């Protein structure tokens, strides 16, 4: 991650915005018909989901923030989805995604004095990327539905830092 961030800065000269959108849905990736309930969940399964969903957000933020502090400017958008889900067996996913809201609030306060705005962005629904299994692509919208919301979120002002926001009717609003 550190090397990736340095390559971006070397190529573009600066980083204006970071969108943290890491997330795995294990049953699609590992052929598990349902997410395992906590009592049946392996530690490796738990660790993999937490490390990807929360750990990826942490590492990208950790290495991008110094470049934003140096310029006293930047926007970080952490995708928060699924934190409200109450699907049986989704504990690792839901815990990792809900932790992103808390992480967002902490980083927002730490970076406020450097004018780095940090928000959690709620897409309000699951999306399927191009590498998702066919089953997911058939029943879920693609990432293109998030485009305008992400653009607005990367331009959010400091009055929104630390908040969870969503895209409604062409505007960025604080989520309920």
mmCIF file of C-alpha atoms in Angstrom:
data_model
loop_
_atom_site.group_PDB
_atom_site.id
_atom_site.type_symbol
_atom_site.label_atom_id
_atom_site.label_comp_id
_atom_site.label_asym_id
_atom_site.label_seq_id
_atom_site.Cartn_x
_atom_site.Cartn_y
_atom_site.Cartn_z
ATOM 1 C CA UNK A 1 0.000 0.000 0.000
ATOM 2 C CA UNK A 2 2.822 2.386 0.863
ATOM 3 C CA UNK A 3 4.458 1.761 -2.525
ATOM 4 C CA UNK A 4 1.129 2.260 -4.331
ATOM 5 C CA UNK A 5 0.587 5.629 -2.621
ATOM 6 C CA UNK A 6 4.117 6.791 -3.475
ATOM 7 C CA UNK A 7 3.640 5.734 -7.104
ATOM 8 C CA UNK A 8 0.426 7.781 -7.300
ATOM 9 C CA UNK A 9 2.163 10.857 -5.851
ATOM 10 C CA UNK A 10 5.165 10.388 -8.163
ATOM 11 C CA UNK A 11 2.873 10.148 -11.198
ATOM 12 C CA UNK A 12 0.244 12.797 -10.370
ATOM 13 C CA UNK A 13 2.165 15.047 -7.980
ATOM 14 C CA UNK A 14 -0.439 14.929 -5.207
ATOM 15 C CA UNK A 15 -3.462 13.090 -3.860
ATOM 16 C CA UNK A 16 -6.632 15.165 -3.612
ATOM 17 C CA UNK A 17 -9.038 12.412 -2.603
ATOM 18 C CA UNK A 18 -9.000 8.860 -1.324
ATOM 19 C CA UNK A 19 -11.969 6.526 -1.664
ATOM 20 C CA UNK A 20 -11.697 3.481 0.578
ATOM 21 C CA UNK A 21 -14.002 0.868 -0.894
ATOM 22 C CA UNK A 22 -12.477 -2.468 0.117
ATOM 23 C CA UNK A 23 -14.973 -5.130 0.982
ATOM 24 C CA UNK A 24 -15.308 -8.842 0.551
ATOM 25 C CA UNK A 25 -18.459 -10.850 0.699
ATOM 26 C CA UNK A 26 -17.015 -14.227 1.633
ATOM 27 C CA UNK A 27 -19.810 -16.483 0.454
ATOM 28 C CA UNK A 28 -19.338 -15.173 -3.084
ATOM 29 C CA UNK A 29 -15.563 -15.601 -2.900
ATOM 30 C CA UNK A 30 -15.277 -18.922 -1.132
ATOM 31 C CA UNK A 31 -18.272 -20.871 -2.323
ATOM 32 C CA UNK A 32 -19.890 -20.848 1.116
ATOM 33 C CA UNK A 33 -23.661 -21.137 0.614
ATOM 34 C CA UNK A 34 -24.380 -18.933 3.655
ATOM 35 C CA UNK A 35 -22.167 -16.886 5.849
ATOM 36 C CA UNK A 36 -21.250 -18.957 8.892
ATOM 37 C CA UNK A 37 -22.849 -18.097 12.206
ATOM 38 C CA UNK A 38 -20.385 -16.878 14.844
ATOM 39 C CA UNK A 39 -20.273 -20.201 16.659
ATOM 40 C CA UNK A 40 -19.396 -21.977 13.395
ATOM 41 C CA UNK A 41 -17.067 -19.303 12.014
ATOM 42 C CA UNK A 42 -13.352 -20.061 11.766
ATOM 43 C CA UNK A 43 -10.826 -17.534 13.039
ATOM 44 C CA UNK A 44 -9.275 -17.451 9.541
ATOM 45 C CA UNK A 45 -12.637 -16.507 8.021
ATOM 46 C CA UNK A 46 -13.161 -13.741 10.613
ATOM 47 C CA UNK A 47 -9.605 -12.412 10.198
ATOM 48 C CA UNK A 48 -9.810 -12.369 6.412
ATOM 49 C CA UNK A 49 -13.019 -10.331 6.355
ATOM 50 C CA UNK A 50 -11.888 -7.889 9.071
ATOM 51 C CA UNK A 51 -8.436 -7.439 7.513
ATOM 52 C CA UNK A 52 -9.784 -6.751 4.035
ATOM 53 C CA UNK A 53 -12.724 -4.543 4.945
ATOM 54 C CA UNK A 54 -11.287 -2.588 7.878
ATOM 55 C CA UNK A 55 -7.558 -3.208 7.512
ATOM 56 C CA UNK A 56 -7.499 -2.001 3.911
ATOM 57 C CA UNK A 57 -9.225 1.242 4.904
ATOM 58 C CA UNK A 58 -6.734 1.744 7.735
ATOM 59 C CA UNK A 59 -3.639 1.139 5.585
ATOM 60 C CA UNK A 60 -4.694 3.341 2.671
ATOM 61 C CA UNK A 61 -5.635 6.146 5.064
ATOM 62 C CA UNK A 62 -2.393 5.787 7.037
ATOM 63 C CA UNK A 63 -0.215 6.241 3.947
ATOM 64 C CA UNK A 64 -2.278 8.926 2.166
ATOM 65 C CA UNK A 65 -2.852 11.256 5.141
ATOM 66 C CA UNK A 66 0.746 12.584 5.348
ATOM 67 C CA UNK A 67 0.508 13.864 1.760
ATOM 68 C CA UNK A 68 -2.808 15.570 2.502
ATOM 69 C CA UNK A 69 -1.454 17.092 5.723
ATOM 70 C CA UNK A 70 1.516 18.482 3.815
ATOM 71 C CA UNK A 71 -0.880 20.338 1.476
ATOM 72 C CA UNK A 72 -3.368 21.082 4.283
ATOM 73 C CA UNK A 73 -6.099 19.770 2.018
ATOM 74 C CA UNK A 74 -7.816 16.544 1.062
ATOM 75 C CA UNK A 75 -10.948 14.432 1.190
ATOM 76 C CA UNK A 76 -11.237 10.849 2.375
ATOM 77 C CA UNK A 77 -14.396 8.892 1.639
ATOM 78 C CA UNK A 78 -14.838 5.581 3.448
ATOM 79 C CA UNK A 79 -17.527 3.382 1.948
ATOM 80 C CA UNK A 80 -19.839 2.275 4.714
ATOM 81 C CA UNK A 81 -22.305 -0.347 3.699
ATOM 82 C CA UNK A 82 -23.846 -3.230 5.486
ATOM 83 C CA UNK A 83 -23.344 -1.868 8.959
ATOM 84 C CA UNK A 84 -27.092 -1.875 9.386
ATOM 85 C CA UNK A 85 -27.527 -5.410 8.076
ATOM 86 C CA UNK A 86 -28.886 -7.970 10.434
ATOM 87 C CA UNK A 87 -28.413 -11.004 8.227
ATOM 88 C CA UNK A 88 -27.744 -14.108 10.239
ATOM 89 C CA UNK A 89 -24.163 -15.174 9.717
ATOM 90 C CA UNK A 90 -22.922 -11.799 8.489
ATOM 91 C CA UNK A 91 -21.199 -10.868 11.762
ATOM 92 C CA UNK A 92 -17.672 -10.412 10.389
ATOM 93 C CA UNK A 93 -18.863 -8.292 7.468
ATOM 94 C CA UNK A 94 -21.254 -6.154 9.506
ATOM 95 C CA UNK A 95 -18.761 -5.578 12.339
ATOM 96 C CA UNK A 96 -16.005 -4.599 9.888
ATOM 97 C CA UNK A 97 -18.224 -2.189 7.980
ATOM 98 C CA UNK A 98 -19.779 -0.631 11.067
ATOM 99 C CA UNK A 99 -16.284 -0.112 12.504
ATOM 100 C CA UNK A 100 -15.558 2.041 9.454
ATOM 101 C CA UNK A 101 -18.009 4.655 10.775
ATOM 102 C CA UNK A 102 -16.131 4.836 14.076
ATOM 103 C CA UNK A 103 -12.788 4.926 12.250
ATOM 104 C CA UNK A 104 -14.142 7.776 10.098
ATOM 105 C CA UNK A 105 -15.087 9.846 13.151
ATOM 106 C CA UNK A 106 -11.685 9.348 14.793
ATOM 107 C CA UNK A 107 -9.657 10.163 11.688
ATOM 108 C CA UNK A 108 -11.896 13.181 10.988
ATOM 109 C CA UNK A 109 -11.036 14.635 14.389
ATOM 110 C CA UNK A 110 -7.333 13.844 14.044
ATOM 111 C CA UNK A 111 -7.142 15.494 10.618
ATOM 112 C CA UNK A 112 -9.460 18.459 11.188
ATOM 113 C CA UNK A 113 -6.603 20.895 11.878
ATOM 114 C CA UNK A 114 -5.019 19.964 8.526
ATOM 115 C CA UNK A 115 -8.256 20.634 6.622
ATOM 116 C CA UNK A 116 -8.684 16.992 5.627
ATOM 117 C CA UNK A 117 -12.386 16.130 5.398
ATOM 118 C CA UNK A 118 -13.208 12.507 6.225
ATOM 119 C CA UNK A 119 -16.701 11.122 5.636
ATOM 120 C CA UNK A 120 -18.352 7.717 5.582
ATOM 121 C CA UNK A 121 -20.447 7.258 2.457
ATOM 122 C CA UNK A 122 -23.518 5.032 2.520
ATOM 123 C CA UNK A 123 -24.617 3.656 -0.844
ATOM 124 C CA UNK A 124 -27.816 2.421 0.861
ATOM 125 C CA UNK A 125 -27.607 -0.856 -1.040
ATOM 126 C CA UNK A 126 -25.189 -3.567 -2.041
ATOM 127 C CA UNK A 127 -23.443 -3.282 -5.385
ATOM 128 C CA UNK A 128 -21.775 -5.845 -7.619
ATOM 129 C CA UNK A 129 -18.438 -5.091 -9.243
ATOM 130 C CA UNK A 130 -17.424 -6.511 -12.610
ATOM 131 C CA UNK A 131 -15.476 -9.323 -10.936
ATOM 132 C CA UNK A 132 -18.449 -10.404 -8.799
ATOM 133 C CA UNK A 133 -20.022 -13.774 -9.572
ATOM 134 C CA UNK A 134 -22.726 -13.785 -12.222
ATOM 135 C CA UNK A 135 -25.402 -14.419 -9.571
ATOM 136 C CA UNK A 136 -24.495 -11.134 -7.847
ATOM 137 C CA UNK A 137 -24.260 -9.149 -11.097
ATOM 138 C CA UNK A 138 -27.768 -10.318 -12.079
ATOM 139 C CA UNK A 139 -29.489 -9.172 -8.902
ATOM 140 C CA UNK A 140 -27.443 -6.161 -7.748
ATOM 141 C CA UNK A 141 -26.745 -2.814 -9.429
ATOM 142 C CA UNK A 142 -23.219 -2.032 -10.584
ATOM 143 C CA UNK A 143 -20.847 0.584 -9.185
ATOM 144 C CA UNK A 144 -21.959 3.174 -11.755
ATOM 145 C CA UNK A 145 -24.908 4.046 -9.491
ATOM 146 C CA UNK A 146 -22.432 5.454 -6.979
ATOM 147 C CA UNK A 147 -20.584 7.753 -9.364
ATOM 148 C CA UNK A 148 -22.284 11.075 -8.643
ATOM 149 C CA UNK A 149 -22.430 10.371 -4.925
ATOM 150 C CA UNK A 150 -18.716 9.646 -4.796
ATOM 151 C CA UNK A 151 -17.925 12.816 -6.748
ATOM 152 C CA UNK A 152 -19.974 14.894 -4.313
ATOM 153 C CA UNK A 153 -18.455 13.110 -1.308
ATOM 154 C CA UNK A 154 -14.906 13.839 -2.497
ATOM 155 C CA UNK A 155 -15.852 17.519 -2.590
ATOM 156 C CA UNK A 156 -17.509 17.607 0.837
ATOM 157 C CA UNK A 157 -16.694 20.588 3.007
ATOM 158 C CA UNK A 158 -15.299 20.469 6.530
ATOM 159 C CA UNK A 159 -18.786 20.934 8.002
ATOM 160 C CA UNK A 160 -19.430 17.289 7.041
ATOM 161 C CA UNK A 161 -16.196 15.819 8.385
ATOM 162 C CA UNK A 162 -16.815 12.822 10.613
ATOM 163 C CA UNK A 163 -20.361 12.341 9.341
ATOM 164 C CA UNK A 164 -22.002 9.509 7.435
ATOM 165 C CA UNK A 165 -23.456 10.865 4.206
ATOM 166 C CA UNK A 166 -25.530 9.541 1.340
ATOM 167 C CA UNK A 167 -26.522 10.724 -2.126
ATOM 168 C CA UNK A 168 -30.200 11.730 -2.408
ATOM 169 C CA UNK A 169 -31.824 13.578 -5.277
ATOM 170 C CA UNK A 170 -28.516 14.872 -6.577
ATOM 171 C CA UNK A 171 -27.365 16.152 -3.184
ATOM 172 C CA UNK A 172 -25.106 14.909 -0.427
ATOM 173 C CA UNK A 173 -27.043 14.653 2.836
ATOM 174 C CA UNK A 174 -26.222 13.454 6.332
ATOM 175 C CA UNK A 175 -27.545 9.897 6.700
ATOM 176 C CA UNK A 176 -30.109 9.023 9.333
#
